[in-house]
PDB file of N, CA and C and ligand atoms in Angstrom:
ATOM      1  N   MET O   8       0.848  -1.197   0.000  1.00 50.00           N
ATOM      2  CA  MET O   8       0.000   0.000   0.000  1.00 50.00           C
ATOM      3  C   MET O   8       0.876   1.237   0.000  1.00 50.00           C
ATOM      4  N   SER O   9       0.611   2.100  -0.943  1.00 57.00           N
ATOM      5  CA  SER O   9       1.382   3.336  -0.958  1.00 57.00           C
ATOM      6  C   SER O   9       0.513   4.478  -0.444  1.00 57.00           C
ATOM      7  N   VAL O  10       1.125   5.264   0.379  1.00 62.00           N
ATOM      8  CA  VAL O  10       0.381   6.378   0.949  1.00 62.00           C
ATOM      9  C   VAL O  10       1.036   7.685   0.546  1.00 62.00           C
ATOM     10  N   SER O  11       0.223   8.671   0.361  1.00 81.00           N
ATOM     11  CA  SER O  11       0.766   9.985   0.080  1.00 81.00           C
ATOM     12  C   SER O  11      -0.128  11.027   0.718  1.00 81.00           C
ATOM     13  N   GLY O  12       0.471  12.130   1.032  1.00 95.00           N
ATOM     14  CA  GLY O  12      -0.279  13.174   1.698  1.00 95.00           C
ATOM     15  C   GLY O  12       0.510  13.713   2.873  1.00 95.00           C
ATOM     16  N   LEU O  13      -0.192  14.363   3.752  1.00 97.00           N
ATOM     17  CA  LEU O  13       0.483  14.979   4.876  1.00 97.00           C
ATOM     18  C   LEU O  13       0.132  14.286   6.185  1.00 97.00           C
ATOM     19  N   CYS O  14       1.087  14.282   7.075  1.00 97.00           N
ATOM     20  CA  CYS O  14       0.939  13.696   8.397  1.00 97.00           C
ATOM     21  C   CYS O  14      -0.317  14.232   9.081  1.00 97.00           C
ATOM     22  N   GLU O  15      -1.062  13.318   9.690  1.00 97.00           N
ATOM     23  CA  GLU O  15      -2.311  13.737  10.338  1.00 97.00           C
ATOM     24  C   GLU O  15      -2.084  14.395  11.692  1.00 97.00           C
ATOM     25  N   LEU O  16      -0.875  14.295  12.188  1.00 97.00           N
ATOM     26  CA  LEU O  16      -0.595  14.920  13.481  1.00 97.00           C
ATOM     27  C   LEU O  16      -0.078  16.343  13.327  1.00 97.00           C
ATOM     28  N   CYS O  17       0.838  16.526  12.401  1.00 97.00           N
ATOM     29  CA  CYS O  17       1.419  17.869  12.257  1.00 97.00           C
ATOM     30  C   CYS O  17       0.958  18.568  10.981  1.00 97.00           C
ATOM     31  N   THR O  18       0.417  17.803  10.042  1.00 97.00           N
ATOM     32  CA  THR O  18      -0.024  18.341   8.752  1.00 97.00           C
ATOM     33  C   THR O  18       1.045  19.184   8.072  1.00 97.00           C
ATOM     34  N   GLN O  19       2.300  18.809   8.305  1.00 97.00           N
ATOM     35  CA  GLN O  19       3.411  19.566   7.748  1.00 97.00           C
ATOM     36  C   GLN O  19       4.295  18.691   6.869  1.00 97.00           C
ATOM     37  N   ASN O  20       4.484  17.451   7.313  1.00 97.00           N
ATOM     38  CA  ASN O  20       5.424  16.579   6.632  1.00 97.00           C
ATOM     39  C   ASN O  20       4.732  15.442   5.902  1.00 97.00           C
ATOM     40  N   GLU O  21       5.485  14.883   4.972  1.00 97.00           N
ATOM     41  CA  GLU O  21       5.005  13.779   4.155  1.00 97.00           C
ATOM     42  C   GLU O  21       4.783  12.524   4.990  1.00 97.00           C
ATOM     43  N   ILE O  22       3.714  11.809   4.679  1.00 97.00           N
ATOM     44  CA  ILE O  22       3.413  10.568   5.382  1.00 97.00           C
ATOM     45  C   ILE O  22       4.442   9.486   5.053  1.00 97.00           C
ATOM     46  N   VAL O  23       4.884   8.774   6.081  1.00 96.00           N
ATOM     47  CA  VAL O  23       5.777   7.641   5.841  1.00 96.00           C
ATOM     48  C   VAL O  23       5.070   6.317   6.110  1.00 96.00           C
ATOM     49  N   ASP O  24       4.169   6.306   7.081  1.00 97.00           N
ATOM     50  CA  ASP O  24       3.479   5.065   7.416  1.00 97.00           C
ATOM     51  C   ASP O  24       2.252   5.336   8.285  1.00 97.00           C
ATOM     52  N   GLY O  25       1.460   4.273   8.467  1.00 97.00           N
ATOM     53  CA  GLY O  25       0.273   4.412   9.296  1.00 97.00           C
ATOM     54  C   GLY O  25       0.482   3.777  10.658  1.00 97.00           C
ATOM     55  N   CYS O  26      -0.111   4.353  11.651  1.00 97.00           N
ATOM     56  CA  CYS O  26      -0.017   3.831  13.016  1.00 97.00           C
ATOM     57  C   CYS O  26      -0.789   2.519  13.118  1.00 97.00           C
ATOM     58  N   ASP O  27      -0.187   1.529  13.777  1.00 97.00           N
ATOM     59  CA  ASP O  27      -0.830   0.218  13.934  1.00 97.00           C
ATOM     60  C   ASP O  27      -1.993   0.271  14.917  1.00 97.00           C
ATOM     61  N   ARG O  28      -2.028   1.275  15.734  1.00 97.00           N
ATOM     62  CA  ARG O  28      -3.026   1.330  16.794  1.00 97.00           C
ATOM     63  C   ARG O  28      -4.231   2.178  16.388  1.00 97.00           C
ATOM     64  N   CYS O  29      -3.988   3.408  15.975  1.00 97.00           N
ATOM     65  CA  CYS O  29      -5.101   4.292  15.666  1.00 97.00           C
ATOM     66  C   CYS O  29      -5.336   4.417  14.166  1.00 97.00           C
ATOM     67  N   GLY O  30      -4.346   3.930  13.376  1.00 97.00           N
ATOM     68  CA  GLY O  30      -4.518   3.951  11.936  1.00 97.00           C
ATOM     69  C   GLY O  30      -4.253   5.291  11.287  1.00 97.00           C
ATOM     70  N   ARG O  31      -3.813   6.244  12.061  1.00 97.00           N
ATOM     71  CA  ARG O  31      -3.517   7.546  11.491  1.00 97.00           C
ATOM     72  C   ARG O  31      -2.264   7.478  10.639  1.00 97.00           C
ATOM     73  N   LEU O  32      -2.238   8.276   9.595  1.00 97.00           N
ATOM     74  CA  LEU O  32      -1.085   8.321   8.722  1.00 97.00           C
ATOM     75  C   LEU O  32      -0.177   9.452   9.178  1.00 97.00           C
ATOM     76  N   VAL O  33       1.051   9.065   9.470  1.00 97.00           N
ATOM     77  CA  VAL O  33       1.942  10.048  10.068  1.00 97.00           C
ATOM     78  C   VAL O  33       3.308  10.126   9.383  1.00 97.00           C
ATOM     79  N   CYS O  34       3.996  11.236   9.603  1.00 97.00           N
ATOM     80  CA  CYS O  34       5.318  11.462   9.031  1.00 97.00           C
ATOM     81  C   CYS O  34       6.373  10.759   9.886  1.00 97.00           C
ATOM     82  N   GLU O  35       7.605  10.771   9.422  1.00 97.00           N
ATOM     83  CA  GLU O  35       8.658  10.051  10.144  1.00 97.00           C
ATOM     84  C   GLU O  35       8.904  10.625  11.538  1.00 97.00           C
ATOM     85  N   ARG O  36       8.599  11.870  11.701  1.00 97.00           N
ATOM     86  CA  ARG O  36       8.806  12.480  13.014  1.00 97.00           C
ATOM     87  C   ARG O  36       7.736  12.042  14.013  1.00 97.00           C
ATOM     88  N   HIS O  37       6.620  11.624  13.483  1.00 98.00           N
ATOM     89  CA  HIS O  37       5.535  11.205  14.365  1.00 98.00           C
ATOM     90  C   HIS O  37       5.271   9.708  14.297  1.00 98.00           C
ATOM     91  N   TYR O  38       6.209   8.992  13.704  1.00 97.00           N
ATOM     92  CA  TYR O  38       6.058   7.546  13.603  1.00 97.00           C
ATOM     93  C   TYR O  38       7.238   6.853  14.265  1.00 97.00           C
ATOM     94  N   ASP O  39       6.938   5.899  15.129  1.00 97.00           N
ATOM     95  CA  ASP O  39       7.993   5.135  15.776  1.00 97.00           C
ATOM     96  C   ASP O  39       8.111   3.781  15.099  1.00 97.00           C
ATOM     97  N   GLU O  40       9.201   3.599  14.366  1.00 95.00           N
ATOM     98  CA  GLU O  40       9.381   2.365  13.592  1.00 95.00           C
ATOM     99  C   GLU O  40       9.444   1.133  14.470  1.00 95.00           C
ATOM    100  N   ALA O  41      10.065   1.255  15.607  1.00 95.00           N
ATOM    101  CA  ALA O  41      10.244   0.103  16.503  1.00 95.00           C
ATOM    102  C   ALA O  41       8.909  -0.494  16.934  1.00 95.00           C
ATOM    103  N   SER O  42       7.966   0.353  17.236  1.00 95.00           N
ATOM    104  CA  SER O  42       6.675  -0.135  17.729  1.00 95.00           C
ATOM    105  C   SER O  42       5.599  -0.118  16.669  1.00 95.00           C
ATOM    106  N   GLY O  43       5.821   0.659  15.612  1.00 97.00           N
ATOM    107  CA  GLY O  43       4.819   0.765  14.565  1.00 97.00           C
ATOM    108  C   GLY O  43       3.669   1.686  14.958  1.00 97.00           C
ATOM    109  N   LEU O  44       3.909   2.507  15.953  1.00 97.00           N
ATOM    110  CA  LEU O  44       2.867   3.402  16.436  1.00 97.00           C
ATOM    111  C   LEU O  44       3.221   4.858  16.165  1.00 97.00           C
ATOM    112  N   CYS O  45       2.197   5.692  16.156  1.00 97.00           N
ATOM    113  CA  CYS O  45       2.455   7.117  16.055  1.00 97.00           C
ATOM    114  C   CYS O  45       2.897   7.609  17.436  1.00 97.00           C
ATOM    115  N   THR O  46       3.509   8.748  17.478  1.00 96.00           N
ATOM    116  CA  THR O  46       4.021   9.255  18.751  1.00 96.00           C
ATOM    117  C   THR O  46       2.894   9.501  19.743  1.00 96.00           C
ATOM    118  N   ASP O  47       1.728   9.770  19.229  1.00 95.00           N
ATOM    119  CA  ASP O  47       0.565   9.992  20.076  1.00 95.00           C
ATOM    120  C   ASP O  47       0.215   8.734  20.863  1.00 95.00           C
ATOM    121  N   CYS O  48       0.121   7.616  20.155  1.00 96.00           N
ATOM    122  CA  CYS O  48      -0.201   6.347  20.798  1.00 96.00           C
ATOM    123  C   CYS O  48       0.959   5.888  21.668  1.00 96.00           C
ATOM    124  N   LEU O  49       2.146   6.179  21.223  1.00 94.00           N
ATOM    125  CA  LEU O  49       3.332   5.740  21.941  1.00 94.00           C
ATOM    126  C   LEU O  49       3.330   6.272  23.371  1.00 94.00           C
ATOM    127  N   THR O  50       2.939   7.506  23.540  1.00 93.00           N
ATOM    128  CA  THR O  50       2.921   8.084  24.880  1.00 93.00           C
ATOM    129  C   THR O  50       1.831   7.458  25.741  1.00 93.00           C
ATOM    130  N   GLU O  51       0.778   6.970  25.104  1.00 91.00           N
ATOM    131  CA  GLU O  51      -0.299   6.329  25.867  1.00 91.00           C
ATOM    132  C   GLU O  51       0.078   4.906  26.254  1.00 91.00           C
ATOM    133  N   VAL O  52       0.664   4.198  25.285  1.00 88.00           N
ATOM    134  CA  VAL O  52       1.034   2.802  25.499  1.00 88.00           C
ATOM    135  C   VAL O  52       2.215   2.680  26.457  1.00 88.00           C
ATOM    136  N   GLU O  53       3.129   3.642  26.344  1.00 76.00           N
ATOM    137  CA  GLU O  53       4.352   3.586  27.125  1.00 76.00           C
ATOM    138  C   GLU O  53       4.381   4.712  28.155  1.00 76.00           C
ATOM    139  N   PRO O  54       3.891   4.445  29.339  1.00 71.00           N
ATOM    140  CA  PRO O  54       3.857   5.492  30.357  1.00 71.00           C
ATOM    141  C   PRO O  54       5.276   5.940  30.728  1.00 71.00           C
ATOM    142  N   THR O  55       5.436   7.209  30.825  1.00 64.00           N
ATOM    143  CA  THR O  55       6.764   7.735  31.172  1.00 64.00           C
ATOM    144  C   THR O  55       6.873   7.911  32.685  1.00 64.00           C
ATOM    145  N   GLY O  56       8.091   7.859  33.167  1.00 61.00           N
ATOM    146  CA  GLY O  56       8.327   8.036  34.586  1.00 61.00           C
ATOM    147  C   GLY O  56       7.766   6.895  35.407  1.00 61.00           C
ATOM    148  N   ASP O  57       7.719   5.714  34.813  1.00 57.00           N
ATOM    149  CA  ASP O  57       7.174   4.563  35.503  1.00 57.00           C
ATOM    150  C   ASP O  57       8.237   3.471  35.605  1.00 57.00           C
ATOM    151  N   ASP O  58       8.261   2.800  36.716  1.00 57.00           N
ATOM    152  CA  ASP O  58       9.283   1.773  36.940  1.00 57.00           C
ATOM    153  C   ASP O  58       8.832   0.367  36.600  1.00 57.00           C
ATOM    154  N   THR O  59       7.580   0.218  36.231  1.00 57.00           N
ATOM    155  CA  THR O  59       7.006  -1.117  36.074  1.00 57.00           C
ATOM    156  C   THR O  59       7.669  -1.952  34.987  1.00 57.00           C
ATOM    157  N   ARG O  60       8.272  -1.286  34.008  1.00 56.00           N
ATOM    158  CA  ARG O  60       8.882  -2.033  32.907  1.00 56.00           C
ATOM    159  C   ARG O  60      10.277  -2.532  33.264  1.00 56.00           C
ATOM    160  N   ARG O  61      10.801  -2.068  34.349  1.00 59.00           N
ATOM    161  CA  ARG O  61      12.150  -2.427  34.722  1.00 59.00           C
ATOM    162  C   ARG O  61      12.176  -3.824  35.344  1.00 59.00           C
ATOM    163  N   PRO O  62      13.034  -4.677  34.838  1.00 61.00           N
ATOM    164  CA  PRO O  62      13.127  -6.032  35.410  1.00 61.00           C
ATOM    165  C   PRO O  62      13.597  -5.976  36.862  1.00 61.00           C
ATOM    166  N   ASP O  63      13.230  -6.976  37.627  1.00 64.00           N
ATOM    167  CA  ASP O  63      13.588  -7.030  39.037  1.00 64.00           C
ATOM    168  C   ASP O  63      15.091  -6.965  39.252  1.00 64.00           C
ATOM    169  N   GLY O  64      15.468  -6.176  40.222  1.00 59.00           N
ATOM    170  CA  GLY O  64      16.873  -6.143  40.618  1.00 59.00           C
ATOM    171  C   GLY O  64      17.742  -5.199  39.822  1.00 59.00           C
ATOM    172  N   VAL O  65      17.295  -4.810  38.651  1.00 60.00           N
ATOM    173  CA  VAL O  65      18.137  -3.988  37.786  1.00 60.00           C
ATOM    174  C   VAL O  65      18.327  -2.582  38.355  1.00 60.00           C
ATOM    175  N   ASP O  66      17.372  -2.169  39.166  1.00 69.00           N
ATOM    176  CA  ASP O  66      17.480  -0.813  39.714  1.00 69.00           C
ATOM    177  C   ASP O  66      18.422  -0.720  40.906  1.00 69.00           C
ATOM    178  N   THR O  67      18.983  -1.862  41.292  1.00 65.00           N
ATOM    179  CA  THR O  67      19.932  -1.837  42.395  1.00 65.00           C
ATOM    180  C   THR O  67      21.361  -1.810  41.835  1.00 65.00           C
ATOM    181  N   TYR O  68      21.816  -0.621  41.619  1.00 66.00           N
ATOM    182  CA  TYR O  68      23.148  -0.493  41.039  1.00 66.00           C
ATOM    183  C   TYR O  68      24.211  -0.462  42.144  1.00 66.00           C
ATOM    184  N   ARG O  69      25.338  -1.038  41.825  1.00 67.00           N
ATOM    185  CA  ARG O  69      26.451  -1.019  42.763  1.00 67.00           C
ATOM    186  C   ARG O  69      27.081   0.363  42.739  1.00 67.00           C
ATOM    187  N   VAL O  70      27.349   0.910  43.878  1.00 66.00           N
ATOM    188  CA  VAL O  70      27.911   2.260  43.924  1.00 66.00           C
ATOM    189  C   VAL O  70      29.414   2.178  44.054  1.00 66.00           C
TER     190      VAL O  70
HETATM  191 ZN1   ZN J  28       4.035  14.689  11.646  1.00 63.57          ZN
HETATM  192 ZN1   ZN J  29      -1.598   6.132  16.725  1.00 63.57          ZN
END
């Protein structure tokens, strides 16, 4: 599928791909290749400032 047009988030840049979650077509600045999500969904899916994703014990660094 080829897409053309402008990013639905910034309406400034060319679309590179569609978000796997919301289906919005976004530019490279608003698309995260690793997850396949737009930056909008990325912030929802990946809570910031949260420790829950950290494996056990890793936060105990040797000083
Ligand atoms: Zn954009
Ligand atoms: Zn999205």
